[in-house]
Amino acid sequence: MLSRTADCLFWLARYMERAGNIARGLEVASRMASVAGDEAGEEEVWRSLLVAAGCDEGFFEKQDRATQDKVVHWLVFDQENNSAIASCLAAARSNARSVRTALTVAMWSSLNDTWNELRAKSVEAIEGEKLPGFLEWIRERVLLFNGAAHDTMLRDEAWRFVHLGTMLERADCTARLLDVRHEILAPETDGAVAHAQWQALLRSVSAGRAYQWVYRDRLQPRKIAELLILRPELPRSLMACHSEVAKTLEAIAKGQGGRSGECHRLAGEMQAKLNFGRIDSILSGGLHEFLTELIEHTGRLGTEIEAFYIRA
Amino acid sequence: MAITPAAYDEMNGLAGQIAASPAYAEIQRWLAATPQEELARKRGEAEHLFRRIGITFAVYGEGGDPERLIPFDIIPRIMAQAEWQRLATGLTQRVKALNAFLADVYGSQEIIRAGKIPKALVLENEALRPIMAGFKPPGGIYTHISGIDLVRTGPDKFYVLEDNCRTPSGVSYMLENREAMLRLFPRLCHRHRIAPVSRYPEELLTTLKEAAPPNCPGEPNVVLLTPGPFNSAYYEHCFLADEMGIEVVEGGDLVVQDKRVFMRTTAGPKRVDVIYRRIDDEFLDPTVFREDSLVGVPGLMGAYLAGNVALANAPGGGIADDKAIYPYVPDMVRFYLGEEPLIANVPTYLCERDDDRKYVLEHLDELVVKLCKGSGGYGMLVGPHATAAERADFAARIRARPADYIAQPTLALSTCPTLVDRGVAPRHVDLRPFVLSGKEVRIVPGGLTRVALRDGSLVVNSSQGGGTKDTWVLEGEGPLEAMPETQTQSQEQR
């Protein structure tokens, strides 16, 4: 496959996943802000969402304080923000349009319809009480796109680069969400506020119910960390995402007669670390330190994939 | 204002002079039996179909939606088999002469030495690519894909309006128009026994493979080189590549090493043997042509001249379709093939010549004046339809730069029945068949019919309010008679 095609498919999937994750993050943050009680707590909710989305710096260049209206606008419509939902969808569509023939009709129409509808929306469409409905719509459109890709693509290299993009972006997102909230997972944390925060964290990776199905127990920080990091059953856990990344890279290598490089080694190393890791030793070594290293490795993995398959 | 002479209608003929065409007999019955609302409904369905498939052409920088539809007229244009056979023979002859001319211009230039064409007209022409001098492309073919624009003024009177030997476009409409008609009117199509056009992509791929350099090992790797998604014909580029099963590449996907061309793939560099390029000459290679080209491939011309990759069409083909060279094409046919041209040229006046210019300036109200470098219907004066002020303006421009202009008589272009707001009415048409030159000349029966949708307009370009029609070349003698039950059903719908 042409390197440019692989590049466009990889980023198409990453941008779609990112749009969905921003929407999920906004949903949880606005819910948390409404139960936070005091103004300082509310502002902290919005600030940490910006940090988790990796676009806090750009925001604070323009604004002094992280208020709901400003953060929502920045993360949904602001064209100066590459990670805004509108920017992600525009970038996804432009990648898709460049490789139109590599997509199935179902993928293209799901994306193109979303983009056309979003273009027609004004800022008022997300104001106040309309925000939850809008965010839900975005999440559903991303689900539709992922479903279209999953159900209609030939299982060839094109599919693998799409899947790789989705999984790598998802891994990065889960790690960042966890990292900005790592303090609430410290072993001695407890109380009503902490409980609400744990719930929010689980919701942000669509795992509110999943926790109960896996543990059938009260929420405990240790188990939440384990679920989000090590449990293979949760589709957004770091373990699940990285094992898909490694598997997909192996499949691409196999399709090319075994040709492999640093990206394959690094993906394998990360998968092994998660596969054989134990939550107690991760927590005692410091959750923040563990996640920082993982986020850094995920970034490097992205660079190595591009170096091997795209910019070579 | 002069009045355009009465036009020949391809269905109804010409009152009192030319009888109605038997090839249209079934269409005439169909139009009479189908209520107006039904036709309008079908037209709506066609538009929905085109929008959904995404057959658009991109227009950037004019505001509005950049992805637009070309209007499609649901009433087909019909051509009898015998009519088409005559045309096809004439097209083959013309394209053979154009290729021979290109080989000569970049070779020994015998036609100039024989005094059949002025030396300066060729050698000082901007479309000439001196870098091609002395180079012989594989098989001696320069224009692998030619679009020859034809107009008609009577049952047997066809003229070549223009040759296109660079990167002619529009063939995707020929193919998609047929697909749309087969879906909208399956039984009408069946009754007409239409010669199929759907093998065009295969014929094109065969032609491109035949263009491969002689040192190409094994099955040639053919790619389509596009300027990218912002080009107006990008849809067509993707469509054709998809139909042929070849990659659409942009300049950045190709790299030249040791005068060999490779495409960047996820499995490493892969050798490219034939490039169907849909980029103009000037942008092909920034090290040879325009330095500011961002869509080209540095070193491409070096690889080409070394015989390591084929380009279709060959660079420099523009010298054969130049508007100032055009009047000499009939002489090319005589000179290279020793035959009389089967399809005539429109008589053309070169404003550069003193006598011609004098005539043109005195008869501006009867003539169509064109800018030699113009295309797409821009920079054009249709004398009989122009105001006195517009004619005066063009007269001044011709005096200032005579070499830039040619003029032709205003032909009474044939009309075809067309569905317009007020019903079915005659509208002027032209025809662009696509001629493929490889080891042999291949033409799929038909072409792209363009129709001027505005009443009385002679300009068929899509940028000037033109639309398209499907062109049906009939396989047998004529259409089958409608089955009785079809007639009954049509009547029931009233």
PDB file of N, CA, C and O in Angstrom, chain A residues 132-196:
ATOM      1  N   PRO A 132     -25.391  18.212  26.528  1.00  0.00           N
ATOM      2  CA  PRO A 132     -25.357  16.738  26.634  1.00  0.00           C
ATOM      3  C   PRO A 132     -25.860  16.040  25.367  1.00  0.00           C
ATOM      4  O   PRO A 132     -25.264  15.057  24.918  1.00  0.00           O
ATOM      5  N   GLY A 133     -26.935  16.555  24.782  1.00  0.00           N
ATOM      6  CA  GLY A 133     -27.474  15.950  23.563  1.00  0.00           C
ATOM      7  C   GLY A 133     -26.459  16.000  22.436  1.00  0.00           C
ATOM      8  O   GLY A 133     -26.272  15.023  21.686  1.00  0.00           O
ATOM      9  N   PHE A 134     -25.767  17.134  22.315  1.00  0.00           N
ATOM     10  CA  PHE A 134     -24.762  17.277  21.270  1.00  0.00           C
ATOM     11  C   PHE A 134     -23.615  16.275  21.469  1.00  0.00           C
ATOM     12  O   PHE A 134     -23.168  15.610  20.529  1.00  0.00           O
ATOM     13  N   LEU A 135     -23.147  16.161  22.708  1.00  0.00           N
ATOM     14  CA  LEU A 135     -22.011  15.269  22.976  1.00  0.00           C
ATOM     15  C   LEU A 135     -22.392  13.810  22.717  1.00  0.00           C
ATOM     16  O   LEU A 135     -21.597  13.028  22.193  1.00  0.00           O
ATOM     17  N   GLU A 136     -23.628  13.483  23.079  1.00  0.00           N
ATOM     18  CA  GLU A 136     -24.090  12.129  22.842  1.00  0.00           C
ATOM     19  C   GLU A 136     -24.123  11.844  21.338  1.00  0.00           C
ATOM     20  O   GLU A 136     -23.730  10.774  20.879  1.00  0.00           O
ATOM     21  N   TRP A 137     -24.581  12.847  20.570  1.00  0.00           N
ATOM     22  CA  TRP A 137     -24.626  12.714  19.112  1.00  0.00           C
ATOM     23  C   TRP A 137     -23.215  12.439  18.555  1.00  0.00           C
ATOM     24  O   TRP A 137     -23.025  11.543  17.738  1.00  0.00           O
ATOM     25  N   ILE A 138     -22.230  13.205  19.023  1.00  0.00           N
ATOM     26  CA  ILE A 138     -20.853  13.006  18.550  1.00  0.00           C
ATOM     27  C   ILE A 138     -20.381  11.585  18.868  1.00  0.00           C
ATOM     28  O   ILE A 138     -19.846  10.879  18.015  1.00  0.00           O
ATOM     29  N   ARG A 139     -20.623  11.143  20.111  1.00  0.00           N
ATOM     30  CA  ARG A 139     -20.186   9.800  20.496  1.00  0.00           C
ATOM     31  C   ARG A 139     -20.827   8.752  19.594  1.00  0.00           C
ATOM     32  O   ARG A 139     -20.182   7.803  19.175  1.00  0.00           O
ATOM     33  N   GLU A 140     -22.127   8.945  19.310  1.00  0.00           N
ATOM     34  CA  GLU A 140     -22.824   7.982  18.461  1.00  0.00           C
ATOM     35  C   GLU A 140     -22.281   7.976  17.043  1.00  0.00           C
ATOM     36  O   GLU A 140     -22.172   6.923  16.403  1.00  0.00           O
ATOM     37  N   ARG A 141     -21.936   9.166  16.540  1.00  0.00           N
ATOM     38  CA  ARG A 141     -21.407   9.228  15.169  1.00  0.00           C
ATOM     39  C   ARG A 141     -20.062   8.511  15.086  1.00  0.00           C
ATOM     40  O   ARG A 141     -19.746   7.877  14.085  1.00  0.00           O
ATOM     41  N   VAL A 142     -19.241   8.627  16.141  1.00  0.00           N
ATOM     42  CA  VAL A 142     -17.952   7.938  16.143  1.00  0.00           C
ATOM     43  C   VAL A 142     -18.180   6.429  16.231  1.00  0.00           C
ATOM     44  O   VAL A 142     -17.524   5.642  15.540  1.00  0.00           O
ATOM     45  N   LEU A 143     -19.157   6.038  17.047  1.00  0.00           N
ATOM     46  CA  LEU A 143     -19.486   4.608  17.130  1.00  0.00           C
ATOM     47  C   LEU A 143     -19.929   4.087  15.762  1.00  0.00           C
ATOM     48  O   LEU A 143     -19.538   3.000  15.341  1.00  0.00           O
ATOM     49  N   LEU A 144     -20.730   4.887  15.058  1.00  0.00           N
ATOM     50  CA  LEU A 144     -21.213   4.480  13.735  1.00  0.00           C
ATOM     51  C   LEU A 144     -20.037   4.303  12.773  1.00  0.00           C
ATOM     52  O   LEU A 144     -19.965   3.324  12.026  1.00  0.00           O
ATOM     53  N   PHE A 145     -19.109   5.241  12.821  1.00  0.00           N
ATOM     54  CA  PHE A 145     -17.945   5.153  11.946  1.00  0.00           C
ATOM     55  C   PHE A 145     -17.121   3.901  12.269  1.00  0.00           C
ATOM     56  O   PHE A 145     -16.743   3.136  11.377  1.00  0.00           O
ATOM     57  N   ASN A 146     -16.863   3.701  13.571  1.00  0.00           N
ATOM     58  CA  ASN A 146     -16.080   2.520  13.955  1.00  0.00           C
ATOM     59  C   ASN A 146     -16.795   1.238  13.542  1.00  0.00           C
ATOM     60  O   ASN A 146     -16.168   0.285  13.069  1.00  0.00           O
ATOM     61  N   GLY A 147     -18.114   1.246  13.714  1.00  0.00           N
ATOM     62  CA  GLY A 147     -18.885   0.073  13.328  1.00  0.00           C
ATOM     63  C   GLY A 147     -18.814  -0.156  11.834  1.00  0.00           C
ATOM     64  O   GLY A 147     -18.659  -1.294  11.368  1.00  0.00           O
ATOM     65  N   ALA A 148     -18.899   0.919  11.062  1.00  0.00           N
ATOM     66  CA  ALA A 148     -18.831   0.800   9.604  1.00  0.00           C
ATOM     67  C   ALA A 148     -17.476   0.220   9.201  1.00  0.00           C
ATOM     68  O   ALA A 148     -17.389  -0.671   8.357  1.00  0.00           O
ATOM     69  N   ALA A 149     -16.412   0.718   9.830  1.00  0.00           N
ATOM     70  CA  ALA A 149     -15.074   0.214   9.507  1.00  0.00           C
ATOM     71  C   ALA A 149     -14.989  -1.266   9.875  1.00  0.00           C
ATOM     72  O   ALA A 149     -14.547  -2.106   9.081  1.00  0.00           O
ATOM     73  N   HIS A 150     -15.455  -1.581  11.061  1.00  0.00           N
ATOM     74  CA  HIS A 150     -15.356  -2.946  11.544  1.00  0.00           C
ATOM     75  C   HIS A 150     -16.158  -3.917  10.693  1.00  0.00           C
ATOM     76  O   HIS A 150     -15.736  -5.037  10.418  1.00  0.00           O
ATOM     77  N   ASP A 151     -17.340  -3.461  10.244  1.00  0.00           N
ATOM     78  CA  ASP A 151     -18.245  -4.366   9.536  1.00  0.00           C
ATOM     79  C   ASP A 151     -17.999  -4.445   8.041  1.00  0.00           C
ATOM     80  O   ASP A 151     -18.422  -5.403   7.407  1.00  0.00           O
ATOM     81  N   THR A 152     -17.390  -3.413   7.434  1.00  0.00           N
ATOM     82  CA  THR A 152     -17.363  -3.394   5.971  1.00  0.00           C
ATOM     83  C   THR A 152     -15.962  -3.453   5.357  1.00  0.00           C
ATOM     84  O   THR A 152     -15.844  -3.679   4.167  1.00  0.00           O
ATOM     85  N   MET A 153     -14.918  -3.221   6.143  1.00  0.00           N
ATOM     86  CA  MET A 153     -13.586  -3.185   5.512  1.00  0.00           C
ATOM     87  C   MET A 153     -13.035  -4.580   5.263  1.00  0.00           C
ATOM     88  O   MET A 153     -13.178  -5.471   6.103  1.00  0.00           O
ATOM     89  N   LEU A 154     -12.384  -4.732   4.112  1.00  0.00           N
ATOM     90  CA  LEU A 154     -11.621  -5.954   3.868  1.00  0.00           C
ATOM     91  C   LEU A 154     -10.538  -6.053   4.934  1.00  0.00           C
ATOM     92  O   LEU A 154      -9.954  -5.044   5.313  1.00  0.00           O
ATOM     93  N   ARG A 155     -10.252  -7.275   5.412  1.00  0.00           N
ATOM     94  CA  ARG A 155      -9.223  -7.386   6.439  1.00  0.00           C
ATOM     95  C   ARG A 155      -7.840  -7.427   5.796  1.00  0.00           C
ATOM     96  O   ARG A 155      -7.140  -8.438   5.821  1.00  0.00           O
ATOM     97  N   ASP A 156      -7.482  -6.306   5.180  1.00  0.00           N
ATOM     98  CA  ASP A 156      -6.168  -6.206   4.551  1.00  0.00           C
ATOM     99  C   ASP A 156      -5.360  -5.116   5.274  1.00  0.00           C
ATOM    100  O   ASP A 156      -5.733  -4.683   6.363  1.00  0.00           O
ATOM    101  N   GLU A 157      -4.304  -4.655   4.632  1.00  0.00           N
ATOM    102  CA  GLU A 157      -3.438  -3.680   5.292  1.00  0.00           C
ATOM    103  C   GLU A 157      -4.187  -2.382   5.617  1.00  0.00           C
ATOM    104  O   GLU A 157      -3.923  -1.751   6.646  1.00  0.00           O
ATOM    105  N   ALA A 158      -5.121  -1.994   4.749  1.00  0.00           N
ATOM    106  CA  ALA A 158      -5.857  -0.751   4.988  1.00  0.00           C
ATOM    107  C   ALA A 158      -6.602  -0.836   6.331  1.00  0.00           C
ATOM    108  O   ALA A 158      -6.534   0.081   7.150  1.00  0.00           O
ATOM    109  N   TRP A 159      -7.295  -1.935   6.528  1.00  0.00           N
ATOM    110  CA  TRP A 159      -7.999  -2.137   7.804  1.00  0.00           C
ATOM    111  C   TRP A 159      -7.023  -2.091   8.969  1.00  0.00           C
ATOM    112  O   TRP A 159      -7.293  -1.472  10.001  1.00  0.00           O
ATOM    113  N   ARG A 160      -5.860  -2.702   8.809  1.00  0.00           N
ATOM    114  CA  ARG A 160      -4.912  -2.760   9.933  1.00  0.00           C
ATOM    115  C   ARG A 160      -4.405  -1.375  10.325  1.00  0.00           C
ATOM    116  O   ARG A 160      -4.236  -1.083  11.510  1.00  0.00           O
ATOM    117  N   PHE A 161      -4.183  -0.505   9.332  1.00  0.00           N
ATOM    118  CA  PHE A 161      -3.720   0.836   9.694  1.00  0.00           C
ATOM    119  C   PHE A 161      -4.833   1.648  10.355  1.00  0.00           C
ATOM    120  O   PHE A 161      -4.570   2.456  11.247  1.00  0.00           O
ATOM    121  N   VAL A 162      -6.073   1.430   9.930  1.00  0.00           N
ATOM    122  CA  VAL A 162      -7.194   2.100  10.592  1.00  0.00           C
ATOM    123  C   VAL A 162      -7.275   1.628  12.051  1.00  0.00           C
ATOM    124  O   VAL A 162      -7.334   2.437  12.985  1.00  0.00           O
ATOM    125  N   HIS A 163      -7.239   0.322  12.240  1.00  0.00           N
ATOM    126  CA  HIS A 163      -7.362  -0.252  13.577  1.00  0.00           C
ATOM    127  C   HIS A 163      -6.199   0.190  14.469  1.00  0.00           C
ATOM    128  O   HIS A 163      -6.388   0.519  15.644  1.00  0.00           O
ATOM    129  N   LEU A 164      -5.018   0.224  13.892  1.00  0.00           N
ATOM    130  CA  LEU A 164      -3.836   0.656  14.627  1.00  0.00           C
ATOM    131  C   LEU A 164      -4.016   2.082  15.139  1.00  0.00           C
ATOM    132  O   LEU A 164      -3.707   2.392  16.295  1.00  0.00           O
ATOM    133  N   GLY A 165      -4.525   2.961  14.257  1.00  0.00           N
ATOM    134  CA  GLY A 165      -4.749   4.355  14.645  1.00  0.00           C
ATOM    135  C   GLY A 165      -5.748   4.458  15.790  1.00  0.00           C
ATOM    136  O   GLY A 165      -5.524   5.171  16.774  1.00  0.00           O
ATOM    137  N   THR A 166      -6.862   3.727  15.664  1.00  0.00           N
ATOM    138  CA  THR A 166      -7.888   3.762  16.707  1.00  0.00           C
ATOM    139  C   THR A 166      -7.304   3.317  18.048  1.00  0.00           C
ATOM    140  O   THR A 166      -7.483   3.974  19.078  1.00  0.00           O
ATOM    141  N   MET A 167      -6.593   2.199  18.049  1.00  0.00           N
ATOM    142  CA  MET A 167      -6.119   1.611  19.295  1.00  0.00           C
ATOM    143  C   MET A 167      -5.008   2.430  19.949  1.00  0.00           C
ATOM    144  O   MET A 167      -4.954   2.570  21.172  1.00  0.00           O
ATOM    145  N   LEU A 168      -4.121   2.975  19.126  1.00  0.00           N
ATOM    146  CA  LEU A 168      -3.032   3.767  19.693  1.00  0.00           C
ATOM    147  C   LEU A 168      -3.580   5.049  20.329  1.00  0.00           C
ATOM    148  O   LEU A 168      -3.187   5.438  21.436  1.00  0.00           O
ATOM    149  N   GLU A 169      -4.537   5.674  19.623  1.00  0.00           N
ATOM    150  CA  GLU A 169      -5.144   6.896  20.149  1.00  0.00           C
ATOM    151  C   GLU A 169      -5.904   6.589  21.440  1.00  0.00           C
ATOM    152  O   GLU A 169      -5.846   7.332  22.411  1.00  0.00           O
ATOM    153  N   ARG A 170      -6.602   5.460  21.460  1.00  0.00           N
ATOM    154  CA  ARG A 170      -7.383   5.086  22.629  1.00  0.00           C
ATOM    155  C   ARG A 170      -6.461   4.812  23.829  1.00  0.00           C
ATOM    156  O   ARG A 170      -6.739   5.242  24.952  1.00  0.00           O
ATOM    157  N   ALA A 171      -5.349   4.129  23.583  1.00  0.00           N
ATOM    158  CA  ALA A 171      -4.384   3.843  24.644  1.00  0.00           C
ATOM    159  C   ALA A 171      -3.863   5.144  25.249  1.00  0.00           C
ATOM    160  O   ALA A 171      -3.789   5.313  26.469  1.00  0.00           O
ATOM    161  N   ASP A 172      -3.530   6.072  24.352  1.00  0.00           N
ATOM    162  CA  ASP A 172      -2.995   7.350  24.796  1.00  0.00           C
ATOM    163  C   ASP A 172      -4.029   8.083  25.647  1.00  0.00           C
ATOM    164  O   ASP A 172      -3.714   8.641  26.707  1.00  0.00           O
ATOM    165  N   CYS A 173      -5.272   8.061  25.189  1.00  0.00           N
ATOM    166  CA  CYS A 173      -6.332   8.786  25.880  1.00  0.00           C
ATOM    167  C   CYS A 173      -6.585   8.214  27.274  1.00  0.00           C
ATOM    168  O   CYS A 173      -6.685   8.963  28.261  1.00  0.00           O
ATOM    169  N   THR A 174      -6.690   6.897  27.378  1.00  0.00           N
ATOM    170  CA  THR A 174      -6.940   6.279  28.692  1.00  0.00           C
ATOM    171  C   THR A 174      -5.798   6.604  29.658  1.00  0.00           C
ATOM    172  O   THR A 174      -6.032   6.945  30.828  1.00  0.00           O
ATOM    173  N   ALA A 175      -4.572   6.526  29.185  1.00  0.00           N
ATOM    174  CA  ALA A 175      -3.424   6.809  30.050  1.00  0.00           C
ATOM    175  C   ALA A 175      -3.453   8.248  30.547  1.00  0.00           C
ATOM    176  O   ALA A 175      -3.193   8.534  31.720  1.00  0.00           O
ATOM    177  N   ARG A 176      -3.824   9.178  29.668  1.00  0.00           N
ATOM    178  CA  ARG A 176      -3.866  10.586  30.070  1.00  0.00           C
ATOM    179  C   ARG A 176      -4.996  10.867  31.055  1.00  0.00           C
ATOM    180  O   ARG A 176      -4.824  11.613  32.018  1.00  0.00           O
ATOM    181  N   LEU A 177      -6.145  10.272  30.797  1.00  0.00           N
ATOM    182  CA  LEU A 177      -7.278  10.455  31.712  1.00  0.00           C
ATOM    183  C   LEU A 177      -6.926   9.968  33.110  1.00  0.00           C
ATOM    184  O   LEU A 177      -7.236  10.608  34.113  1.00  0.00           O
ATOM    185  N   LEU A 178      -6.266   8.811  33.159  1.00  0.00           N
ATOM    186  CA  LEU A 178      -5.856   8.249  34.434  1.00  0.00           C
ATOM    187  C   LEU A 178      -4.824   9.133  35.105  1.00  0.00           C
ATOM    188  O   LEU A 178      -4.873   9.377  36.318  1.00  0.00           O
ATOM    189  N   ASP A 179      -3.878   9.609  34.314  1.00  0.00           N
ATOM    190  CA  ASP A 179      -2.758  10.349  34.888  1.00  0.00           C
ATOM    191  C   ASP A 179      -3.211  11.650  35.553  1.00  0.00           C
ATOM    192  O   ASP A 179      -2.757  11.973  36.647  1.00  0.00           O
ATOM    193  N   VAL A 180      -4.129  12.417  34.893  1.00  0.00           N
ATOM    194  CA  VAL A 180      -4.559  13.665  35.534  1.00  0.00           C
ATOM    195  C   VAL A 180      -5.341  13.383  36.812  1.00  0.00           C
ATOM    196  O   VAL A 180      -5.516  14.256  37.640  1.00  0.00           O
ATOM    197  N   ARG A 181      -5.839  12.185  36.972  1.00  0.00           N
ATOM    198  CA  ARG A 181      -6.638  11.839  38.146  1.00  0.00           C
ATOM    199  C   ARG A 181      -5.881  10.880  39.084  1.00  0.00           C
ATOM    200  O   ARG A 181      -6.495  10.256  39.941  1.00  0.00           O
ATOM    201  N   HIS A 182      -4.582  10.737  38.872  1.00  0.00           N
ATOM    202  CA  HIS A 182      -3.890   9.686  39.618  1.00  0.00           C
ATOM    203  C   HIS A 182      -3.986   9.883  41.134  1.00  0.00           C
ATOM    204  O   HIS A 182      -3.988   8.928  41.889  1.00  0.00           O
ATOM    205  N   GLU A 183      -4.131  11.142  41.582  1.00  0.00           N
ATOM    206  CA  GLU A 183      -4.176  11.399  43.023  1.00  0.00           C
ATOM    207  C   GLU A 183      -5.396  10.770  43.689  1.00  0.00           C
ATOM    208  O   GLU A 183      -5.321  10.310  44.830  1.00  0.00           O
ATOM    209  N   ILE A 184      -6.519  10.747  42.968  1.00  0.00           N
ATOM    210  CA  ILE A 184      -7.730  10.194  43.597  1.00  0.00           C
ATOM    211  C   ILE A 184      -7.655   8.679  43.719  1.00  0.00           C
ATOM    212  O   ILE A 184      -8.501   8.057  44.333  1.00  0.00           O
ATOM    213  N   LEU A 185      -6.645   8.093  43.074  1.00  0.00           N
ATOM    214  CA  LEU A 185      -6.506   6.642  43.193  1.00  0.00           C
ATOM    215  C   LEU A 185      -5.478   6.232  44.244  1.00  0.00           C
ATOM    216  O   LEU A 185      -5.148   5.057  44.382  1.00  0.00           O
ATOM    217  N   ALA A 186      -4.960   7.204  44.976  1.00  0.00           N
ATOM    218  CA  ALA A 186      -4.035   6.860  46.070  1.00  0.00           C
ATOM    219  C   ALA A 186      -4.776   5.992  47.084  1.00  0.00           C
ATOM    220  O   ALA A 186      -5.966   6.215  47.340  1.00  0.00           O
ATOM    221  N   PRO A 187      -4.097   4.985  47.691  1.00  0.00           N
ATOM    222  CA  PRO A 187      -4.755   3.966  48.513  1.00  0.00           C
ATOM    223  C   PRO A 187      -5.599   4.531  49.656  1.00  0.00           C
ATOM    224  O   PRO A 187      -6.666   4.000  49.950  1.00  0.00           O
ATOM    225  N   GLU A 188      -5.155   5.651  50.268  1.00  0.00           N
ATOM    226  CA  GLU A 188      -5.874   6.088  51.478  1.00  0.00           C
ATOM    227  C   GLU A 188      -7.083   6.973  51.147  1.00  0.00           C
ATOM    228  O   GLU A 188      -7.792   7.403  52.040  1.00  0.00           O
ATOM    229  N   THR A 189      -7.327   7.261  49.852  1.00  0.00           N
ATOM    230  CA  THR A 189      -8.439   8.147  49.507  1.00  0.00           C
ATOM    231  C   THR A 189      -9.779   7.507  49.863  1.00  0.00           C
ATOM    232  O   THR A 189      -9.955   6.315  49.721  1.00  0.00           O
ATOM    233  N   ASP A 190     -10.696   8.377  50.325  1.00  0.00           N
ATOM    234  CA  ASP A 190     -12.030   7.870  50.646  1.00  0.00           C
ATOM    235  C   ASP A 190     -12.984   9.050  50.753  1.00  0.00           C
ATOM    236  O   ASP A 190     -12.596  10.202  50.582  1.00  0.00           O
ATOM    237  N   GLY A 191     -14.239   8.777  50.992  1.00  0.00           N
ATOM    238  CA  GLY A 191     -15.201   9.841  51.216  1.00  0.00           C
ATOM    239  C   GLY A 191     -16.112  10.054  50.027  1.00  0.00           C
ATOM    240  O   GLY A 191     -15.923   9.481  48.951  1.00  0.00           O
ATOM    241  N   ALA A 192     -17.144  10.909  50.223  1.00  0.00           N
ATOM    242  CA  ALA A 192     -18.178  11.115  49.215  1.00  0.00           C
ATOM    243  C   ALA A 192     -17.631  11.748  47.940  1.00  0.00           C
ATOM    244  O   ALA A 192     -17.971  11.346  46.833  1.00  0.00           O
ATOM    245  N   VAL A 193     -16.764  12.777  48.123  1.00  0.00           N
ATOM    246  CA  VAL A 193     -16.215  13.461  46.947  1.00  0.00           C
ATOM    247  C   VAL A 193     -15.389  12.490  46.121  1.00  0.00           C
ATOM    248  O   VAL A 193     -15.528  12.393  44.902  1.00  0.00           O
ATOM    249  N   ALA A 194     -14.526  11.718  46.825  1.00  0.00           N
ATOM    250  CA  ALA A 194     -13.682  10.754  46.113  1.00  0.00           C
ATOM    251  C   ALA A 194     -14.551   9.755  45.364  1.00  0.00           C
ATOM    252  O   ALA A 194     -14.275   9.421  44.204  1.00  0.00           O
ATOM    253  N   HIS A 195     -15.638   9.341  45.979  1.00  0.00           N
ATOM    254  CA  HIS A 195     -16.513   8.362  45.339  1.00  0.00           C
ATOM    255  C   HIS A 195     -17.088   8.900  44.030  1.00  0.00           C
ATOM    256  O   HIS A 195     -17.112   8.218  42.998  1.00  0.00           O
ATOM    257  N   ALA A 196     -17.535  10.159  44.075  1.00  0.00           N
ATOM    258  CA  ALA A 196     -18.067  10.778  42.858  1.00  0.00           C
ATOM    259  C   ALA A 196     -16.995  10.855  41.778  1.00  0.00           C
ATOM    260  O   ALA A 196     -17.264  10.665  40.588  1.00  0.00           O
TER     261      ALA A 196
END
